[in-house]
């Protein structure tokens, strides 16, 4: 018995030793006490070059330097960006502050991005773009290699279009058939010329398959998938602009996405036009069950007279206010179908600084009419829509733009620069807002986004509707920037 007790005591002692050995030691949390960039950190970087600043960052105490998480930020990402590893990419001439943060400490370094002059470059001697599309204009053999391209200057004869700059490259958007000579110049390099041709896309075949459809009164259907487009010359079918119409809107309407809304029992002909071709689809709208009048027999279908010519389609009369078309989306205001200065819904039109009524070539603080005064509230005399279109037209308020965002379905379209087909959730009618880009002190930029002024502003910050590929929202910044205007008027 004594031996058993002795063995048990030894076992308990061993177990206690094992448990003690397995316990985790207390971890002491050490705070960052100081952060700074050492004297070897660069003060300048050439345009187009990269520099990693993490090796110049000092974190004290040194015992936490390899374990602490550091975040990096740039004060102006148009001048230089910085990634999560502290690598700075110099984009264009100017001053920028790079900041590193760890816990509650930070260190900042101001970098001067120095201008690098281009001495050589090459552009193609001939360049073609299909009308309605946007193409990257190639600039190759740039010396010094990696130098950014934003300083290029362009001249175009014969009323030609000049390229626009976006995200490090130049792009040409073809608006209509034309031929012209484009001249490029930059810094110390010799000028270069290119023969540009905007070619209208042709369609070999446009047909509905099937060429008829049936929908119940009050319902809807899409004919877009029924329309077969066979493009010519290698043009992509999904970039061909299709125009839709209905010959009897009292029976069925159709928006510019090819969506039919059945209004009342009857037959309507839906017409699609693209690339010089036309196709039609017969849509039959059936009455809802129980809605037929039992006392009124249906008219028997009359046989077609082979000698009688087909009746022409009824023309659709557009809604006009003071010479400009508009669409009633069922909202509190009517929306124009085009921007101020535009020739079509897909055209960007003119650009205006907030509160100015005339377009111009340079949009800087120095060229802004109101400079640092600010307007706050927009007088109707300073409304670009009213000044250029007259009548009841005006710029929309911020709340009216929010109404458009919240009560419509927004579908991104990739044709041209891109843009949104905006379809009312109330009555199914649509408008198109193209991506316009914006003018800042460097010229036209961000052409893969849409920027539309509202009449709402606070001092030095005009509010605008910003349309990106994934969302649309209200934002606000420099009122001297050039942005597009889509007019509205109150019902």
Coordinates of C-alpha atoms in Angstrom, one line a residue:
X1 CA 0.0 0.0 0.0
X2 CA 2.8 2.4 0.9
X3 CA 4.5 1.6 -2.4
X4 CA 1.3 2.4 -4.3
X5 CA 0.9 5.7 -2.6
X6 CA 4.6 6.5 -3.4
X7 CA 4.1 5.7 -7.1
X8 CA 1.0 7.9 -7.3
X9 CA 2.9 10.8 -5.7
X10 CA 5.7 10.5 -8.2
X11 CA 3.2 10.4 -11.1
X12 CA 1.5 13.5 -9.9
X13 CA 4.8 15.3 -9.6
X14 CA 5.8 14.4 -13.1
X15 CA 2.4 15.5 -14.5
X16 CA 2.8 18.8 -12.7
X17 CA 6.2 19.3 -14.3
X18 CA 4.8 18.5 -17.8
X19 CA 1.9 20.9 -17.4
X20 CA 4.3 23.7 -16.2
X21 CA 6.6 23.1 -19.2
X22 CA 3.7 23.3 -21.7
X23 CA 2.4 26.6 -20.5
X24 CA 2.9 29.5 -23.0
X25 CA 5.1 32.3 -21.7
X26 CA 3.6 35.7 -21.4
X27 CA 4.1 37.8 -24.7
X28 CA 5.1 41.4 -24.0
X29 CA 3.5 43.8 -26.5
X30 CA 6.0 46.5 -27.5
X31 CA 4.9 49.9 -28.9
X32 CA 6.5 51.7 -31.7
X33 CA 8.2 54.7 -30.1
X34 CA 9.6 56.6 -33.1
X35 CA 9.5 56.5 -36.9
X36 CA 11.6 58.6 -39.4
X37 CA 13.3 58.4 -42.8
X38 CA 17.1 58.4 -42.5
X39 CA 19.4 60.9 -44.2
X40 CA 20.0 58.7 -47.1
X41 CA 16.4 58.9 -48.3
X42 CA 16.0 60.4 -51.7
X43 CA 14.5 63.9 -52.2
X44 CA 13.7 63.6 -55.9
X45 CA 12.8 61.0 -58.5
X46 CA 12.6 61.3 -62.3
X47 CA 9.3 60.9 -64.1
X48 CA 8.6 57.3 -65.0
X49 CA 11.1 55.9 -62.4
X50 CA 10.5 53.8 -59.2
X51 CA 12.1 54.0 -55.8
X52 CA 11.5 51.8 -52.7
X53 CA 11.4 53.8 -49.5
X54 CA 11.1 50.9 -47.0
X55 CA 14.9 50.5 -46.7
X56 CA 15.1 54.2 -45.6
X57 CA 12.4 53.9 -43.0
X58 CA 13.7 53.7 -39.4
X59 CA 11.4 52.2 -36.7
X60 CA 12.3 52.3 -33.0
X61 CA 12.8 50.2 -31.0
X62 CA 14.6 48.0 -33.6
X63 CA 13.2 44.9 -31.9
X64 CA 9.7 45.6 -33.4
X65 CA 11.0 46.9 -36.8
X66 CA 10.6 43.5 -38.6
X67 CA 7.2 42.6 -37.0
X68 CA 5.2 45.8 -37.1
X69 CA 2.7 46.4 -39.9
X70 CA 3.3 49.5 -42.0
X71 CA 0.8 51.2 -44.3
X72 CA 1.8 53.7 -47.0
X73 CA 0.0 56.6 -48.5
X74 CA 0.6 59.3 -51.3
X75 CA -0.7 62.8 -50.9
X76 CA -1.4 63.0 -54.7
X77 CA -1.8 59.8 -56.7
X78 CA -1.8 61.8 -60.0
X79 CA 1.8 62.8 -59.3
X80 CA 3.1 59.5 -57.7
X81 CA 1.6 56.3 -56.3
X82 CA 3.0 54.1 -53.5
X83 CA 2.2 50.4 -53.0
X84 CA 2.0 48.3 -49.8
X85 CA 5.7 47.5 -50.0
X86 CA 6.7 51.2 -50.0
X87 CA 7.6 51.3 -53.7
X88 CA 6.9 54.8 -55.2
X89 CA 6.0 55.1 -58.9
X90 CA 6.7 58.6 -60.2
X91 CA 4.0 59.6 -62.7
X92 CA 4.4 63.3 -63.5
X93 CA 6.2 66.5 -62.5
X94 CA 5.3 68.0 -59.1
X95 CA 5.8 67.6 -55.4
X96 CA 4.2 64.7 -53.4
X97 CA 4.4 63.6 -49.8
X98 CA 4.7 59.9 -49.0
X99 CA 3.6 58.8 -45.5
X100 CA 4.3 55.6 -43.6
X101 CA 2.1 54.7 -40.6
X102 CA 2.6 52.1 -37.9
X103 CA 0.4 51.9 -34.8
X104 CA 0.0 55.5 -33.8
X105 CA 3.2 56.8 -35.2
X106 CA 4.1 58.1 -38.7
X107 CA 6.9 59.4 -40.9
X108 CA 6.6 61.6 -43.9
X109 CA 9.0 62.3 -46.8
X110 CA 8.4 65.0 -49.5
X111 CA 9.6 64.0 -53.0
X112 CA 10.1 66.2 -56.0
X113 CA 9.2 64.5 -59.2
X114 CA 11.5 65.9 -61.8
X115 CA 10.6 66.4 -65.4
X116 CA 12.3 64.2 -68.0
X117 CA 12.4 65.5 -71.6
X118 CA 11.5 63.1 -74.4
X119 CA 14.1 63.1 -77.2
X120 CA 12.7 60.4 -79.5
X121 CA 9.4 58.6 -80.2
X122 CA 7.6 56.8 -83.0
X123 CA 3.9 56.9 -84.0
X124 CA 2.3 54.9 -87.0
X125 CA 2.2 56.5 -90.4
X126 CA -1.4 55.4 -90.8
X127 CA -4.1 54.6 -88.2
X128 CA -7.7 53.5 -88.6
X129 CA -10.5 53.6 -86.0
X130 CA -14.1 52.3 -86.4
X131 CA -16.8 55.0 -85.9
X132 CA -18.3 54.5 -82.4
X133 CA -15.3 52.9 -80.9
X134 CA -12.2 54.0 -79.0
X135 CA -8.7 52.8 -79.8
X136 CA -5.4 53.3 -78.0
X137 CA -3.1 55.5 -80.1
X138 CA 0.3 53.7 -80.1
X139 CA 3.4 55.7 -79.1
X140 CA 6.5 53.5 -79.2
X141 CA 10.3 53.8 -79.0
X142 CA 10.1 56.5 -76.4
X143 CA 13.5 57.8 -75.2
X144 CA 14.3 57.9 -72.3
X145 CA 12.5 54.6 -71.8
X146 CA 9.6 54.7 -69.3
X147 CA 9.1 58.5 -69.6
X148 CA 5.4 59.3 -69.1
X149 CA 3.4 60.5 -72.1
X150 CA 1.1 63.1 -70.7
X151 CA 3.0 66.1 -72.1
X152 CA 2.4 65.2 -75.8
X153 CA 0.8 68.0 -77.8
X154 CA -1.5 67.3 -80.8
X155 CA -2.5 69.2 -84.0
X156 CA -5.2 68.0 -86.4
X157 CA -6.1 69.4 -89.8
X158 CA -9.5 69.1 -91.6
X159 CA -11.4 69.4 -88.3
X160 CA -9.9 66.2 -87.0
X161 CA -10.2 64.8 -83.5
X162 CA -7.3 64.9 -81.1
X163 CA -6.4 62.0 -78.8
X164 CA -7.2 62.2 -75.1
X165 CA -5.1 61.1 -72.2
X166 CA -6.2 58.5 -69.7
X167 CA -4.3 56.3 -67.3
X168 CA -0.9 56.7 -69.0
X169 CA -2.0 56.3 -72.6
X170 CA -3.5 58.3 -75.4
X171 CA -6.8 57.3 -77.0
X172 CA -8.8 58.3 -80.2
X173 CA -12.5 58.1 -80.2
X174 CA -14.1 58.0 -83.7
X175 CA -17.3 60.0 -83.8
X176 CA -18.0 60.1 -87.6
X177 CA -16.4 59.2 -90.9
X178 CA -13.4 61.5 -91.6
X179 CA -9.8 61.6 -92.7
X180 CA -7.1 64.0 -91.5
X181 CA -3.5 64.4 -90.5
X182 CA -2.5 64.2 -86.9
X183 CA 0.8 65.8 -85.8
X184 CA 2.4 64.9 -82.5
X185 CA 5.0 67.0 -80.7
X186 CA 6.8 66.8 -77.3
X187 CA 9.8 68.3 -75.6
X188 CA 13.0 68.0 -77.7
X189 CA 11.8 65.3 -80.1
X190 CA 11.2 65.8 -83.8
X191 CA 7.5 66.1 -84.7
X192 CA 5.8 63.1 -86.3
X193 CA 2.7 62.8 -88.5
X194 CA 0.0 60.2 -88.9
X195 CA -2.8 59.8 -91.5
X196 CA -5.9 59.0 -89.4
X197 CA -9.1 57.5 -90.9
X198 CA -12.3 57.0 -89.0
X199 CA -14.2 54.2 -90.8
X200 CA -17.9 53.7 -90.5
X201 CA -18.5 50.1 -89.4
X202 CA -20.6 48.1 -91.9
X203 CA -23.0 45.2 -91.2
X204 CA -23.3 42.4 -93.6
X205 CA -26.5 41.0 -92.1
X206 CA -29.0 42.1 -89.5
X207 CA -31.9 39.7 -88.8
X208 CA -34.3 38.7 -86.0
X209 CA -34.4 35.0 -85.2
X210 CA -37.2 34.3 -84.5
X211 CA -38.8 37.2 -86.3
X212 CA -41.9 37.2 -84.1
X213 CA -42.7 37.2 -80.4
X214 CA -45.7 37.1 -78.1
X215 CA -46.1 38.8 -74.7
X216 CA -49.0 39.3 -72.4
X217 CA -50.4 42.8 -71.7
X218 CA -48.5 44.4 -68.9
X219 CA -45.5 42.1 -69.4
X220 CA -42.1 42.6 -70.9
X221 CA -39.5 40.8 -72.9
X222 CA -36.1 41.4 -74.4
X223 CA -35.5 41.2 -78.1
X224 CA -31.7 41.9 -77.9
X225 CA -30.8 38.2 -77.9
X226 CA -33.1 37.6 -80.9
X227 CA -31.2 40.1 -83.0
X228 CA -28.3 38.5 -85.0
X229 CA -25.6 40.9 -86.2
X230 CA -23.1 39.8 -88.7
X231 CA -20.5 42.6 -88.9
X232 CA -18.1 43.2 -91.8
X233 CA -14.4 43.9 -91.9
X234 CA -13.7 42.2 -88.6
X235 CA -15.7 44.8 -86.6
X236 CA -16.9 43.4 -83.3
X237 CA -20.7 42.8 -83.1
X238 CA -21.0 43.9 -79.5
X239 CA -19.7 47.4 -80.4
X240 CA -22.2 48.0 -83.2
X241 CA -24.7 50.7 -82.1
X242 CA -28.3 49.5 -82.5
X243 CA -31.2 51.9 -82.7
X244 CA -34.7 50.5 -81.7
X245 CA -38.2 51.8 -82.4
X246 CA -41.8 50.7 -82.3
X247 CA -44.4 51.7 -84.9
X248 CA -47.2 51.5 -82.3
X249 CA -46.2 52.7 -78.9
X250 CA -49.8 52.4 -77.7
X251 CA -49.4 48.6 -78.1
X252 CA -45.7 48.1 -77.2
X253 CA -42.8 50.3 -76.5
X254 CA -39.1 49.4 -76.7
X255 CA -36.1 51.0 -75.0
X256 CA -32.6 51.3 -76.4
X257 CA -31.6 48.1 -74.6
X258 CA -34.0 46.1 -76.8
X259 CA -36.5 45.6 -73.9
X260 CA -40.2 45.5 -75.0
X261 CA -42.9 46.7 -72.6
X262 CA -46.4 45.5 -73.5
X263 CA -49.0 48.2 -73.1
X264 CA -52.3 47.0 -74.7
X265 CA -53.6 44.0 -76.8
X266 CA -52.7 44.3 -80.4
X267 CA -49.7 44.0 -82.8
X268 CA -46.7 46.2 -83.2
X269 CA -43.6 46.1 -85.4
X270 CA -40.3 46.5 -83.7
X271 CA -37.5 47.9 -85.9
X272 CA -33.7 47.6 -85.3
X273 CA -31.2 49.6 -87.3
X274 CA -27.4 49.2 -87.3
X275 CA -24.6 49.7 -89.7
X276 CA -26.9 50.7 -92.6
X277 CA -29.1 47.6 -92.2
X278 CA -32.7 47.2 -90.9
X279 CA -34.5 44.3 -89.3
X280 CA -38.1 44.0 -88.1
X281 CA -39.8 41.8 -85.5
X282 CA -43.6 41.4 -85.2
X283 CA -44.7 41.5 -81.5
X284 CA -48.2 40.3 -80.6
X285 CA -49.5 41.6 -77.3
X286 CA -52.3 39.3 -75.9
X287 CA -55.0 40.5 -73.5
X288 CA -54.8 39.5 -69.9
X289 CA -57.2 36.5 -69.0
X290 CA -60.6 37.9 -68.2
X291 CA -60.0 41.3 -69.7
X292 CA -61.7 40.5 -73.1
X293 CA -65.1 41.9 -73.8
X294 CA -67.4 38.8 -74.2
X295 CA -70.0 40.8 -76.1
X296 CA -67.6 42.1 -78.7
X297 CA -66.3 39.4 -81.1
X298 CA -62.8 39.6 -82.3
X299 CA -62.3 40.9 -85.8
X300 CA -61.3 38.2 -88.1
X301 CA -57.9 38.7 -89.7
X302 CA -58.2 40.0 -93.2
X303 CA -56.2 38.3 -95.9
X304 CA -53.3 40.3 -97.2
X305 CA -53.8 42.0 -100.5
X306 CA -50.7 41.0 -102.6
X307 CA -51.2 44.0 -104.9
X308 CA -51.5 46.5 -102.0
X309 CA -48.2 48.1 -101.0
X310 CA -47.1 47.7 -97.4
X311 CA -48.1 50.6 -95.2
X312 CA -45.1 52.7 -94.1
X313 CA -44.3 52.6 -90.4
X314 CA -45.7 55.4 -88.3
X315 CA -43.0 57.9 -87.5
X316 CA -42.1 58.4 -83.8
X317 CA -42.4 62.0 -82.9
X318 CA -39.7 63.0 -80.4
X319 CA -40.5 65.1 -77.3
X320 CA -39.0 68.5 -77.8
X321 CA -38.3 71.5 -75.4
X322 CA -36.9 74.6 -77.1
X323 CA -35.4 72.6 -79.9
X324 CA -33.8 69.8 -77.9
X325 CA -35.1 66.3 -77.3
X326 CA -36.0 64.9 -73.9
X327 CA -37.3 61.7 -72.3
X328 CA -39.9 61.4 -69.5
X329 CA -38.5 58.8 -67.2
X330 CA -41.5 59.1 -64.8
X331 CA -39.3 61.2 -62.4
X332 CA -39.8 64.7 -61.0
X333 CA -38.0 66.2 -64.0
X334 CA -37.5 65.6 -67.7
X335 CA -34.0 64.5 -68.8
X336 CA -32.4 65.6 -72.1
X337 CA -31.2 62.9 -74.5
X338 CA -27.8 64.7 -75.2
X339 CA -25.2 66.7 -73.4
X340 CA -24.8 70.4 -74.0
X341 CA -22.7 70.8 -77.2
X342 CA -23.3 67.1 -78.3
X343 CA -24.5 66.0 -81.7
X344 CA -25.8 62.6 -80.5
X345 CA -26.4 60.8 -77.1
X346 CA -23.0 59.1 -77.5
X347 CA -21.1 62.4 -78.0
X348 CA -19.5 63.9 -74.9
X349 CA -20.3 67.5 -75.9
X350 CA -18.7 70.5 -74.3
X351 CA -17.0 70.9 -71.0
X352 CA -17.6 73.7 -68.4
X353 CA -16.2 74.9 -65.2
X354 CA -18.8 75.1 -62.5
X355 CA -20.7 78.4 -62.8
X356 CA -19.2 79.3 -66.3
X357 CA -21.5 79.2 -69.3
X358 CA -18.9 78.9 -72.1
X359 CA -16.5 76.1 -72.9
X360 CA -12.7 76.7 -73.1
X361 CA -9.4 74.9 -73.8
X362 CA -7.7 75.3 -70.4
X363 CA -9.3 74.5 -67.0
X364 CA -7.0 75.8 -64.2
X365 CA -7.5 77.8 -61.1
X366 CA -6.0 80.8 -62.9
X367 CA -8.3 80.6 -65.9
X368 CA -11.4 80.2 -63.6
X369 CA -13.8 83.1 -63.7
X370 CA -14.4 83.0 -60.0
X371 CA -10.9 82.1 -59.0
X372 CA -10.9 81.6 -55.2
X373 CA -14.2 83.5 -54.6
X374 CA -16.6 80.6 -54.8
X375 CA -20.2 80.9 -55.7
X376 CA -22.0 78.6 -53.1
X377 CA -25.4 78.9 -54.8
X378 CA -25.7 78.8 -58.6
X379 CA -27.6 81.8 -60.1
X380 CA -29.7 80.9 -63.2
X381 CA -27.6 83.3 -65.2
X382 CA -24.5 81.1 -64.5
X383 CA -26.3 77.9 -65.4
X384 CA -24.6 76.4 -68.5
X385 CA -27.7 74.5 -69.6
X386 CA -30.0 77.6 -69.5
X387 CA -27.3 79.8 -71.1
X388 CA -26.7 77.4 -74.0
X389 CA -30.2 75.8 -74.6
X390 CA -32.6 78.5 -73.2
X391 CA -36.2 77.7 -72.6
X392 CA -36.8 75.8 -69.3
X393 CA -33.5 73.9 -69.5
X394 CA -31.2 74.0 -66.5
X395 CA -28.6 71.9 -64.7
X396 CA -30.0 69.2 -62.3
X397 CA -29.6 69.5 -58.6
X398 CA -27.7 67.0 -56.5
X399 CA -31.0 65.5 -55.2
X400 CA -32.4 65.2 -58.8
X401 CA -29.3 63.2 -59.8
X402 CA -29.8 61.0 -56.7
X403 CA -33.4 60.4 -57.9
X404 CA -32.0 59.3 -61.3
X405 CA -29.5 56.9 -59.6
X406 CA -32.0 55.4 -57.1
X407 CA -35.0 55.0 -59.5
X408 CA -33.4 53.6 -62.6
X409 CA -31.5 50.5 -63.7
X410 CA -28.0 51.3 -64.9
X411 CA -26.4 49.1 -67.5
X412 CA -22.8 49.6 -68.5
X413 CA -22.2 49.7 -72.3
X414 CA -18.6 49.1 -73.7
X415 CA -19.1 50.7 -77.1
X416 CA -16.9 53.8 -77.8
X417 CA -15.5 55.2 -74.5
X418 CA -18.3 53.4 -72.8
X419 CA -21.2 54.7 -70.8
X420 CA -24.5 53.8 -69.2
X421 CA -27.9 53.0 -70.6
X422 CA -30.2 54.2 -67.8
X423 CA -33.7 52.6 -67.8
X424 CA -36.5 53.9 -65.7
X425 CA -37.9 51.4 -63.2
X426 CA -41.2 53.4 -63.4
X427 CA -42.0 53.4 -67.1
X428 CA -39.2 51.5 -68.9
X429 CA -37.9 54.5 -70.9
X430 CA -34.2 55.1 -71.3
X431 CA -31.5 57.7 -71.8
X432 CA -27.8 57.2 -72.4
X433 CA -25.0 58.9 -70.5
X434 CA -21.6 58.5 -72.2
X435 CA -18.3 58.4 -70.3
X436 CA -16.9 61.9 -70.8
X437 CA -13.7 62.2 -68.8
X438 CA -12.9 65.5 -67.2
X439 CA -10.5 68.4 -67.8
X440 CA -8.0 69.4 -65.1
X441 CA -4.9 71.5 -65.2
X442 CA -3.2 68.8 -67.3
X443 CA -5.9 68.4 -69.9
X444 CA -8.6 65.8 -70.6
X445 CA -8.2 62.7 -68.4
X446 CA -10.2 59.8 -66.8
X447 CA -12.0 59.2 -70.1
X448 CA -13.2 55.8 -68.8
X449 CA -15.5 57.5 -66.4
X450 CA -18.4 60.1 -66.7
X451 CA -18.4 63.4 -64.9
X452 CA -21.7 65.5 -64.9
X453 CA -22.1 68.8 -63.1
X454 CA -25.1 69.4 -60.7
X455 CA -26.2 72.9 -59.8
X456 CA -25.4 72.2 -56.2
X457 CA -22.1 73.4 -54.7
X458 CA -20.3 74.4 -51.6
X459 CA -17.4 76.9 -51.7
X460 CA -14.6 75.8 -54.0
X461 CA -16.2 72.3 -54.4
X462 CA -18.8 71.7 -57.1
X463 CA -20.9 68.6 -56.7
X464 CA -21.2 66.3 -59.7
X465 CA -22.5 62.9 -60.6
X466 CA -19.6 60.5 -61.2
X467 CA -20.2 57.4 -63.3
X468 CA -17.7 54.6 -63.0
X469 CA -17.8 51.1 -64.7
X470 CA -19.2 49.5 -61.5
X471 CA -21.2 52.3 -59.8
X472 CA -22.6 55.9 -60.0
X473 CA -22.6 58.3 -57.1
X474 CA -22.4 62.0 -56.1
X475 CA -19.0 63.5 -55.4
X476 CA -17.5 66.9 -55.2
X477 CA -14.1 68.7 -55.7
X478 CA -12.5 71.5 -57.6
X479 CA -15.1 73.8 -59.2
X480 CA -12.6 75.0 -61.9
X481 CA -12.4 71.5 -63.5
X482 CA -14.1 71.0 -66.9
X483 CA -17.1 68.6 -66.7
X484 CA -20.0 67.8 -69.0
X485 CA -23.6 69.1 -68.5
X486 CA -26.8 67.0 -69.1
X487 CA -29.7 69.4 -69.0
X488 CA -33.1 68.9 -67.4
X489 CA -36.3 70.8 -66.9
X490 CA -39.2 70.7 -64.4
X491 CA -42.5 69.2 -65.6

